[in-house]
Short mmCIF file of C-alpha atoms in Angstrom, two decimals:
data_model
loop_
_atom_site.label_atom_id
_atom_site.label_comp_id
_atom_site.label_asym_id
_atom_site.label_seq_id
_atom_site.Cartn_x
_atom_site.Cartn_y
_atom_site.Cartn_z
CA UNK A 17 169.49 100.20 53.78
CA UNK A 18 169.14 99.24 50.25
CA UNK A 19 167.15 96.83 48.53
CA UNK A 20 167.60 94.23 45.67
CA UNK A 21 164.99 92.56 44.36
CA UNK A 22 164.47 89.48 41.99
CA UNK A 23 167.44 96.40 44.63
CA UNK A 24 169.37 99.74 46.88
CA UNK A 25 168.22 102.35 49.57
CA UNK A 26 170.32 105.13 51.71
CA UNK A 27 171.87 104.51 55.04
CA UNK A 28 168.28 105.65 56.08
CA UNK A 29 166.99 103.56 53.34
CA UNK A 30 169.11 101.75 51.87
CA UNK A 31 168.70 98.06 51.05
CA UNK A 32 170.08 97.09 47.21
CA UNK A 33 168.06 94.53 45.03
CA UNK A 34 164.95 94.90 43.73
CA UNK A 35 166.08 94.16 40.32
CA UNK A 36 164.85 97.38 39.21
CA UNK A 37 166.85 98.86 42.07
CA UNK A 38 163.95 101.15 43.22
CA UNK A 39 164.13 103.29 46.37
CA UNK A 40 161.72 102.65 49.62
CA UNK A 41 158.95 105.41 47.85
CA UNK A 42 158.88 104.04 44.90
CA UNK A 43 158.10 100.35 46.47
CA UNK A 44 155.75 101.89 48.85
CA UNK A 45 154.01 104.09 45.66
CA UNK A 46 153.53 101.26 43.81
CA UNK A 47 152.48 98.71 46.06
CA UNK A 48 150.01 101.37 47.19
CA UNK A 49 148.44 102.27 43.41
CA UNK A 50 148.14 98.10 42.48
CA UNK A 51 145.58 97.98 45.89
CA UNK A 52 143.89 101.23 44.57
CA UNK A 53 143.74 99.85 40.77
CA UNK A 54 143.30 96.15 42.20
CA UNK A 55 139.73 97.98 43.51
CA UNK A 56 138.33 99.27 40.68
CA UNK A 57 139.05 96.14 38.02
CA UNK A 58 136.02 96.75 36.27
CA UNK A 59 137.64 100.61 34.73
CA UNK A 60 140.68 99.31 33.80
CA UNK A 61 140.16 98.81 30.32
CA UNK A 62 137.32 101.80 29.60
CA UNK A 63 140.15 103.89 27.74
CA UNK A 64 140.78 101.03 25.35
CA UNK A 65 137.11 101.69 23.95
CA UNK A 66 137.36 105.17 23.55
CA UNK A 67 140.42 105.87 22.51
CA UNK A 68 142.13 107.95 25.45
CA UNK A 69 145.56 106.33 25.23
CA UNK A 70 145.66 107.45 21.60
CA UNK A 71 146.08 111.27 22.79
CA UNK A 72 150.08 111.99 23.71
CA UNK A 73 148.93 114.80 25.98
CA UNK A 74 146.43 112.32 27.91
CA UNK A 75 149.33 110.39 28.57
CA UNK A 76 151.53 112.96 29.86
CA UNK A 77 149.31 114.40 31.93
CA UNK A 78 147.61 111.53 33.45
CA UNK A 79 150.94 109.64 33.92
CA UNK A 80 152.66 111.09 36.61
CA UNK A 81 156.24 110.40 38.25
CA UNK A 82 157.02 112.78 40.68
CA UNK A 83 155.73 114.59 43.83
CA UNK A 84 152.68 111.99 44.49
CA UNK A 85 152.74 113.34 47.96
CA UNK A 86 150.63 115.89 46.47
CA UNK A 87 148.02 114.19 44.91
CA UNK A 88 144.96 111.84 46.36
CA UNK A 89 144.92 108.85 44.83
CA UNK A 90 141.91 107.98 45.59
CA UNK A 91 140.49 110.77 43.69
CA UNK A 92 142.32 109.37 40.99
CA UNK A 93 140.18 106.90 37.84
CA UNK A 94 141.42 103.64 36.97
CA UNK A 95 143.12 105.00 33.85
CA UNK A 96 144.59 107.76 35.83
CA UNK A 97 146.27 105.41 38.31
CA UNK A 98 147.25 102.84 35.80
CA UNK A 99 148.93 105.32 33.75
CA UNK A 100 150.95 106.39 37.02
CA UNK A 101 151.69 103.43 38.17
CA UNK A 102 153.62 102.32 35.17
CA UNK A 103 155.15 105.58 34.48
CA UNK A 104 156.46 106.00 38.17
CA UNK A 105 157.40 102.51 38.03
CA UNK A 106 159.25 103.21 34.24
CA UNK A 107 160.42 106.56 35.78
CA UNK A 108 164.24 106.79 36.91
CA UNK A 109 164.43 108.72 40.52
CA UNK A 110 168.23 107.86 41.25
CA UNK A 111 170.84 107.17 38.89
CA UNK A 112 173.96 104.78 40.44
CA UNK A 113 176.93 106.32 38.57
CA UNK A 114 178.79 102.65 38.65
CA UNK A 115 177.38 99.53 39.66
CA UNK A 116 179.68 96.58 39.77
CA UNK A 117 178.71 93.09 39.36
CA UNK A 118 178.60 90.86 42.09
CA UNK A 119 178.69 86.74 41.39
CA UNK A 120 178.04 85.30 38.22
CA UNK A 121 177.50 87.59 34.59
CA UNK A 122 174.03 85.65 34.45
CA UNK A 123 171.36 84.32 37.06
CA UNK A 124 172.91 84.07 40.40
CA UNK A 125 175.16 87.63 40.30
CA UNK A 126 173.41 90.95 41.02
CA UNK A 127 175.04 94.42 40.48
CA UNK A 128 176.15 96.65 44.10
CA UNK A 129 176.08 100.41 43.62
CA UNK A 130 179.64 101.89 44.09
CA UNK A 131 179.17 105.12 44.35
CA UNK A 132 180.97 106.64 47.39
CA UNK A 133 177.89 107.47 49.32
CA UNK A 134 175.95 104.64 49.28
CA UNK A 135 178.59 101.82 48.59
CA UNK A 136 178.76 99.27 51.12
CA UNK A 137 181.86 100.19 53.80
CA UNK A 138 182.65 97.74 57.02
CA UNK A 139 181.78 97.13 59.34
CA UNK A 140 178.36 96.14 56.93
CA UNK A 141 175.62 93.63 56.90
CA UNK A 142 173.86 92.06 53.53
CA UNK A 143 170.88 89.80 53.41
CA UNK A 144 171.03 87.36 50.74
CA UNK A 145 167.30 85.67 50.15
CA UNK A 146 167.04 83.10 47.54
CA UNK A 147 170.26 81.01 47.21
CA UNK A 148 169.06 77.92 44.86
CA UNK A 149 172.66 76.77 45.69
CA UNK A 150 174.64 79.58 43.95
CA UNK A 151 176.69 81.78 46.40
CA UNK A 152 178.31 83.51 43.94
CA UNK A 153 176.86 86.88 44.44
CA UNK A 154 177.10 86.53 48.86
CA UNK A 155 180.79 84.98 48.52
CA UNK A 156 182.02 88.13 46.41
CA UNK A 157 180.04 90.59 48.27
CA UNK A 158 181.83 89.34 51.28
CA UNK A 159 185.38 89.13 49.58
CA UNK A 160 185.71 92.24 48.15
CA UNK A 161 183.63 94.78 50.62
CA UNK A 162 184.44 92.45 53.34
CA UNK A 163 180.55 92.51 54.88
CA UNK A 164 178.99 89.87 56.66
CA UNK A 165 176.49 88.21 54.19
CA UNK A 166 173.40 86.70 55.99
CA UNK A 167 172.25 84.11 53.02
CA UNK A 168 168.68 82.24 53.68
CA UNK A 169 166.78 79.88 51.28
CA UNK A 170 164.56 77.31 52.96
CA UNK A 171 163.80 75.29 49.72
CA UNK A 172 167.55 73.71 49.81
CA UNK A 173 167.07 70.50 51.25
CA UNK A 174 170.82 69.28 51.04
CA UNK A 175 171.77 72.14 53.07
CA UNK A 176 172.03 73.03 56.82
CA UNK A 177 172.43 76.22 58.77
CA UNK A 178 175.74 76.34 59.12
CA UNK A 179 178.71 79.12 58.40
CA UNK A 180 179.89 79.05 54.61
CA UNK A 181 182.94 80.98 55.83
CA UNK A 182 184.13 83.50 58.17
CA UNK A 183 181.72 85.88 56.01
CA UNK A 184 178.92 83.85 55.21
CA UNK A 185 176.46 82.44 57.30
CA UNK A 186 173.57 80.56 55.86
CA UNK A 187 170.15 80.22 58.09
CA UNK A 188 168.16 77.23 55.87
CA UNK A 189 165.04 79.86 56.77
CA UNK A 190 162.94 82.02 54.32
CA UNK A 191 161.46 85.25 54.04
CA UNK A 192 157.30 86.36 54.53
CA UNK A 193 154.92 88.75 55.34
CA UNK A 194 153.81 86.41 58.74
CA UNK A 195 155.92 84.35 60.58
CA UNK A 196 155.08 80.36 60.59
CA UNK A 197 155.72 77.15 59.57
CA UNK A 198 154.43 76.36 56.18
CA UNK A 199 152.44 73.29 54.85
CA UNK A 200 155.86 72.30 53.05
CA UNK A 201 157.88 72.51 56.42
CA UNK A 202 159.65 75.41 55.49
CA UNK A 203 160.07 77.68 58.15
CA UNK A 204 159.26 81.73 57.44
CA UNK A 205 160.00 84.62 58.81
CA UNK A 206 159.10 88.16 58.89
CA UNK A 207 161.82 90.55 58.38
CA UNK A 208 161.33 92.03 62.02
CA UNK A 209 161.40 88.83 63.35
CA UNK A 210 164.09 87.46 61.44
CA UNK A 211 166.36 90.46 62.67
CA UNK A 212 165.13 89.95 66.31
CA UNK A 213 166.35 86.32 65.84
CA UNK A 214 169.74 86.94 64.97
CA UNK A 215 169.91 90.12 66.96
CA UNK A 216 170.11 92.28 64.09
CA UNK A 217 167.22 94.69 65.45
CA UNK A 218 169.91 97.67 66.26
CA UNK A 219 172.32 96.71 63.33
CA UNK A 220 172.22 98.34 59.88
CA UNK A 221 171.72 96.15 56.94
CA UNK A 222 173.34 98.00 54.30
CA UNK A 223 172.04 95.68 51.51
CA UNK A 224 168.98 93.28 51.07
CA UNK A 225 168.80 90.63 48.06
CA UNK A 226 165.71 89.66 47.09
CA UNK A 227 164.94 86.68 44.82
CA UNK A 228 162.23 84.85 46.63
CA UNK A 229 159.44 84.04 43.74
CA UNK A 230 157.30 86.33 44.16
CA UNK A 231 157.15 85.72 48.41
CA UNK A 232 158.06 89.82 48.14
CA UNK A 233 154.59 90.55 47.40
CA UNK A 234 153.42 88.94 50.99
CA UNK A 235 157.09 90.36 52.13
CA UNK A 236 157.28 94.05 51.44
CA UNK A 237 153.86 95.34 52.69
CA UNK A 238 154.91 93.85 55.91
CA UNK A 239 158.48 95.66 55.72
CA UNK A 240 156.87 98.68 55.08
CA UNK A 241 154.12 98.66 57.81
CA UNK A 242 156.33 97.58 60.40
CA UNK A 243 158.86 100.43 59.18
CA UNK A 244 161.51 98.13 58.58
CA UNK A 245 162.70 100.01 55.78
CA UNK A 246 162.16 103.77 57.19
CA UNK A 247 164.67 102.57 60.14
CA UNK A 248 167.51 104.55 61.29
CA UNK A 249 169.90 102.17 62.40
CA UNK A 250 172.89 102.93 64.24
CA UNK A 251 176.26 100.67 64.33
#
Protein backbone atom coordinates (compact mmCIF):
# COMPACT_ATOMS: atom_id res chain seq x y z
CA UNK A 1 0.00 0.00 0.00
CA UNK A 2 1.16 3.44 -0.59
CA UNK A 3 0.14 6.63 0.64
CA UNK A 4 -0.46 10.21 -0.79
CA UNK A 5 -1.08 12.83 1.23
CA UNK A 6 -2.32 16.52 0.79
CA UNK A 7 1.93 9.91 -0.59
CA UNK A 8 3.43 5.82 -1.51
CA UNK A 9 4.15 2.56 0.54
CA UNK A 10 5.24 -1.21 -0.65
CA UNK A 11 2.85 -3.94 -1.46
CA UNK A 12 3.30 -4.45 2.38
CA UNK A 13 3.09 -0.80 2.73
CA UNK A 14 2.36 0.80 0.12
CA UNK A 15 -0.25 3.55 -0.13
CA UNK A 16 1.02 6.79 -2.47
CA UNK A 17 0.14 10.44 -1.33
CA UNK A 18 1.23 12.10 1.42
CA UNK A 19 2.47 14.93 -0.54
CA UNK A 20 5.79 14.41 0.80
CA UNK A 21 5.41 10.80 -0.29
CA UNK A 22 6.74 9.40 3.06
CA UNK A 23 6.78 5.68 3.88
CA UNK A 24 4.50 4.05 6.87
CA UNK A 25 7.83 4.70 9.49
CA UNK A 26 8.31 7.82 8.72
CA UNK A 27 4.39 8.75 9.35
CA UNK A 28 4.41 6.62 12.36
CA UNK A 29 8.04 8.45 13.59
CA UNK A 30 6.70 11.58 13.27
CA UNK A 31 3.36 11.42 14.47
CA UNK A 32 5.00 9.72 17.45
CA UNK A 33 7.87 12.68 18.22
CA UNK A 34 4.92 15.75 17.77
CA UNK A 35 2.99 13.74 21.00
CA UNK A 36 6.46 13.50 22.75
CA UNK A 37 7.40 17.32 21.86
CA UNK A 38 3.54 18.28 22.13
CA UNK A 39 4.41 17.17 26.11
CA UNK A 40 7.08 19.11 26.98
CA UNK A 41 5.92 22.74 25.28
CA UNK A 42 7.46 24.61 27.89
CA UNK A 43 11.50 23.35 26.47
CA UNK A 44 10.87 23.99 23.16
CA UNK A 45 12.38 27.20 22.80
CA UNK A 46 15.33 26.91 25.75
CA UNK A 47 18.04 26.54 22.87
CA UNK A 48 16.97 29.83 21.36
CA UNK A 49 18.36 31.55 24.66
CA UNK A 50 21.48 29.93 24.77
CA UNK A 51 22.57 29.59 21.67
CA UNK A 52 22.65 25.67 20.96
CA UNK A 53 21.35 25.83 17.39
CA UNK A 54 24.29 28.12 16.61
CA UNK A 55 26.80 25.00 16.97
CA UNK A 56 26.82 22.84 13.40
CA UNK A 57 27.93 19.80 15.39
CA UNK A 58 24.85 20.24 17.92
CA UNK A 59 22.81 19.99 15.03
CA UNK A 60 24.20 17.00 13.53
CA UNK A 61 24.30 15.14 16.32
CA UNK A 62 21.10 15.91 17.94
CA UNK A 63 19.21 15.68 14.59
CA UNK A 64 18.89 12.29 13.73
CA UNK A 65 17.34 10.42 10.55
CA UNK A 66 17.97 6.99 10.66
CA UNK A 67 17.77 3.82 12.86
CA UNK A 68 15.29 5.49 15.62
CA UNK A 69 14.50 1.96 16.52
CA UNK A 70 17.49 2.33 18.54
CA UNK A 71 16.99 5.18 20.49
CA UNK A 72 14.29 6.08 23.48
CA UNK A 73 12.65 8.92 22.79
CA UNK A 74 11.56 9.56 25.75
CA UNK A 75 14.97 9.95 27.04
CA UNK A 76 15.25 12.40 24.48
CA UNK A 77 14.97 16.80 25.52
CA UNK A 78 12.71 18.94 23.71
CA UNK A 79 15.53 20.26 21.54
CA UNK A 80 16.71 16.81 20.92
CA UNK A 81 13.35 15.65 19.56
CA UNK A 82 12.57 18.79 17.72
CA UNK A 83 15.74 18.67 15.95
CA UNK A 84 14.79 14.94 14.88
CA UNK A 85 11.67 15.42 14.04
CA UNK A 86 12.36 17.92 11.36
CA UNK A 87 15.43 16.32 10.13
CA UNK A 88 13.72 12.80 9.77
CA UNK A 89 10.86 14.54 8.39
CA UNK A 90 13.50 16.72 5.82
CA UNK A 91 15.42 13.38 5.47
CA UNK A 92 14.91 11.36 2.07
CA UNK A 93 14.52 7.38 2.95
CA UNK A 94 13.33 6.27 -0.66
CA UNK A 95 14.00 7.85 -3.81
CA UNK A 96 11.10 7.08 -6.77
CA UNK A 97 13.36 6.98 -9.87
CA UNK A 98 10.21 8.41 -12.11
CA UNK A 99 7.08 9.64 -10.92
CA UNK A 100 4.51 10.54 -13.49
CA UNK A 101 1.86 13.00 -13.09
CA UNK A 102 -1.51 12.03 -12.65
CA UNK A 103 -4.56 14.79 -13.42
CA UNK A 104 -3.99 18.27 -13.70
CA UNK A 105 -0.07 20.10 -13.71
CA UNK A 106 -1.55 22.15 -10.64
CA UNK A 107 -4.04 21.47 -7.64
CA UNK A 108 -6.12 18.52 -8.41
CA UNK A 109 -3.15 16.11 -10.14
CA UNK A 110 -0.74 14.19 -7.87
CA UNK A 111 2.42 12.33 -9.13
CA UNK A 112 2.26 7.94 -9.08
CA UNK A 113 5.65 6.33 -8.65
CA UNK A 114 6.56 4.23 -11.79
CA UNK A 115 9.12 2.41 -10.87
CA UNK A 116 8.67 -1.32 -11.72
CA UNK A 117 8.36 -2.51 -8.21
CA UNK A 118 6.06 -0.45 -6.70
CA UNK A 119 4.03 0.93 -9.76
CA UNK A 120 0.51 0.22 -9.68
CA UNK A 121 -0.26 -3.22 -11.94
CA UNK A 122 -4.10 -4.70 -12.29
CA UNK A 123 -5.87 -6.00 -10.99
CA UNK A 124 -5.30 -2.64 -8.37
CA UNK A 125 -7.32 -0.56 -6.05
CA UNK A 126 -6.73 3.44 -5.31
CA UNK A 127 -8.49 5.53 -2.76
CA UNK A 128 -9.05 8.94 -3.81
CA UNK A 129 -10.06 11.30 -0.57
CA UNK A 130 -10.76 14.84 -1.24
CA UNK A 131 -12.38 15.39 -4.69
CA UNK A 132 -13.64 19.25 -4.46
CA UNK A 133 -15.13 18.26 -7.90
CA UNK A 134 -11.86 17.63 -9.84
CA UNK A 135 -11.42 13.95 -10.98
CA UNK A 136 -8.65 14.58 -12.88
CA UNK A 137 -6.09 12.74 -10.94
CA UNK A 138 -8.82 9.32 -10.22
CA UNK A 139 -10.00 9.47 -14.05
CA UNK A 140 -6.23 9.15 -15.32
CA UNK A 141 -5.17 6.84 -12.67
CA UNK A 142 -7.92 4.64 -13.87
CA UNK A 143 -7.22 5.19 -17.71
CA UNK A 144 -3.85 4.58 -17.96
CA UNK A 145 -3.05 1.77 -15.06
CA UNK A 146 -6.51 0.63 -15.53
CA UNK A 147 -7.23 0.38 -11.41
CA UNK A 148 -10.38 0.78 -9.84
CA UNK A 149 -10.36 4.30 -8.19
CA UNK A 150 -12.55 4.47 -5.00
CA UNK A 151 -13.04 8.55 -4.89
CA UNK A 152 -14.90 9.95 -1.54
CA UNK A 153 -15.51 13.63 -0.54
CA UNK A 154 -18.53 14.25 1.65
CA UNK A 155 -18.40 18.13 1.39
CA UNK A 156 -19.85 17.93 -2.41
CA UNK A 157 -23.31 18.63 -2.03
CA UNK A 158 -24.29 18.48 -5.85
CA UNK A 159 -23.03 15.06 -5.95
CA UNK A 160 -24.37 11.51 -5.23
CA UNK A 161 -22.80 8.12 -4.76
CA UNK A 162 -22.96 6.92 -7.87
CA UNK A 163 -20.30 5.24 -10.54
CA UNK A 164 -18.29 8.00 -12.56
CA UNK A 165 -17.42 5.19 -14.97
CA UNK A 166 -16.63 1.65 -15.27
CA UNK A 167 -13.41 2.73 -13.13
CA UNK A 168 -14.60 5.19 -10.87
CA UNK A 169 -16.88 4.91 -8.19
CA UNK A 170 -17.60 7.83 -5.98
CA UNK A 171 -19.04 7.12 -2.21
CA UNK A 172 -20.27 11.02 -1.18
CA UNK A 173 -18.51 9.69 2.38
CA UNK A 174 -15.32 11.05 4.12
CA UNK A 175 -12.44 9.92 5.90
CA UNK A 176 -11.71 10.01 10.17
CA UNK A 177 -10.11 8.70 12.96
CA UNK A 178 -13.92 7.51 14.50
CA UNK A 179 -16.69 6.60 12.62
CA UNK A 180 -20.01 8.96 12.93
CA UNK A 181 -22.14 11.33 11.67
CA UNK A 182 -20.89 14.81 12.04
CA UNK A 183 -22.68 18.04 13.27
CA UNK A 184 -22.58 19.13 9.43
CA UNK A 185 -24.30 15.79 8.27
CA UNK A 186 -21.41 14.52 6.72
CA UNK A 187 -21.00 11.05 7.21
CA UNK A 188 -17.21 9.65 8.35
CA UNK A 189 -15.57 6.81 8.31
CA UNK A 190 -12.65 5.08 9.65
CA UNK A 191 -10.43 3.50 7.22
CA UNK A 192 -11.19 -0.09 8.71
CA UNK A 193 -14.60 0.54 8.54
CA UNK A 194 -14.73 2.11 5.33
CA UNK A 195 -12.96 -1.08 3.80
CA UNK A 196 -15.37 -3.40 5.74
CA UNK A 197 -18.16 -1.39 4.00
CA UNK A 198 -17.23 -1.91 0.61
CA UNK A 199 -15.69 -5.26 1.30
CA UNK A 200 -12.30 -4.17 0.73
CA UNK A 201 -10.98 -5.81 4.13
CA UNK A 202 -9.01 -8.76 2.11
CA UNK A 203 -8.24 -6.52 -1.01
CA UNK A 204 -4.97 -4.60 -1.49
CA UNK A 205 -5.16 -0.93 -1.95
CA UNK A 206 -2.19 -0.24 -3.88
CA UNK A 207 -2.57 3.59 -3.56
CA UNK A 208 -4.26 6.03 -1.01
CA UNK A 209 -4.80 9.91 -1.86
CA UNK A 210 -5.02 12.02 0.78
CA UNK A 211 -6.23 15.64 0.63
CA UNK A 212 -8.70 15.88 3.42
CA UNK A 213 -7.72 19.35 5.35
CA UNK A 214 -6.00 18.35 7.81
CA UNK A 215 -8.85 15.30 8.84
CA UNK A 216 -5.30 13.08 8.42
CA UNK A 217 -4.22 14.18 11.70
CA UNK A 218 -7.52 12.48 13.44
CA UNK A 219 -7.04 9.85 10.34
CA UNK A 220 -3.59 8.36 10.47
CA UNK A 221 -3.14 7.55 14.22
CA UNK A 222 -6.17 5.50 13.75
CA UNK A 223 -4.64 3.75 10.48
CA UNK A 224 -1.73 3.06 12.28
CA UNK A 225 -3.20 1.60 15.56
CA UNK A 226 -5.57 -0.47 13.88
CA UNK A 227 -2.58 -1.69 11.52
CA UNK A 228 -4.21 -0.66 8.53
CA UNK A 229 -1.12 0.27 6.98
CA UNK A 230 1.24 -2.74 8.30
CA UNK A 231 -1.43 -5.12 6.40
CA UNK A 232 -0.48 -7.85 4.17
CA UNK A 233 -3.13 -8.08 1.81
CA UNK A 234 -3.57 -10.74 -0.56
CA UNK A 235 -5.56 -10.48 -4.08
Amino acid sequence: MRVIVEGNMTRSCRSSIFKLGLPCLAIVVIIILYVIISTKQDLLYTSESVGLFDDLNYLRKNGITNNLSAVNLDNMDADQLLLTMHSYLDNTDVICQRKLRMGKVGDGGWEICDDPKVRPQQPCVIYSFGINYDFSFDDDAARLYGCHVYSFDPSMENMKTSDRSDHVHFYKIGLSGATLIAQNGWSLYTFSDLRSLLGHQNVTIDIIKMDIENWEWETIPQMISTEQLMLQNKK
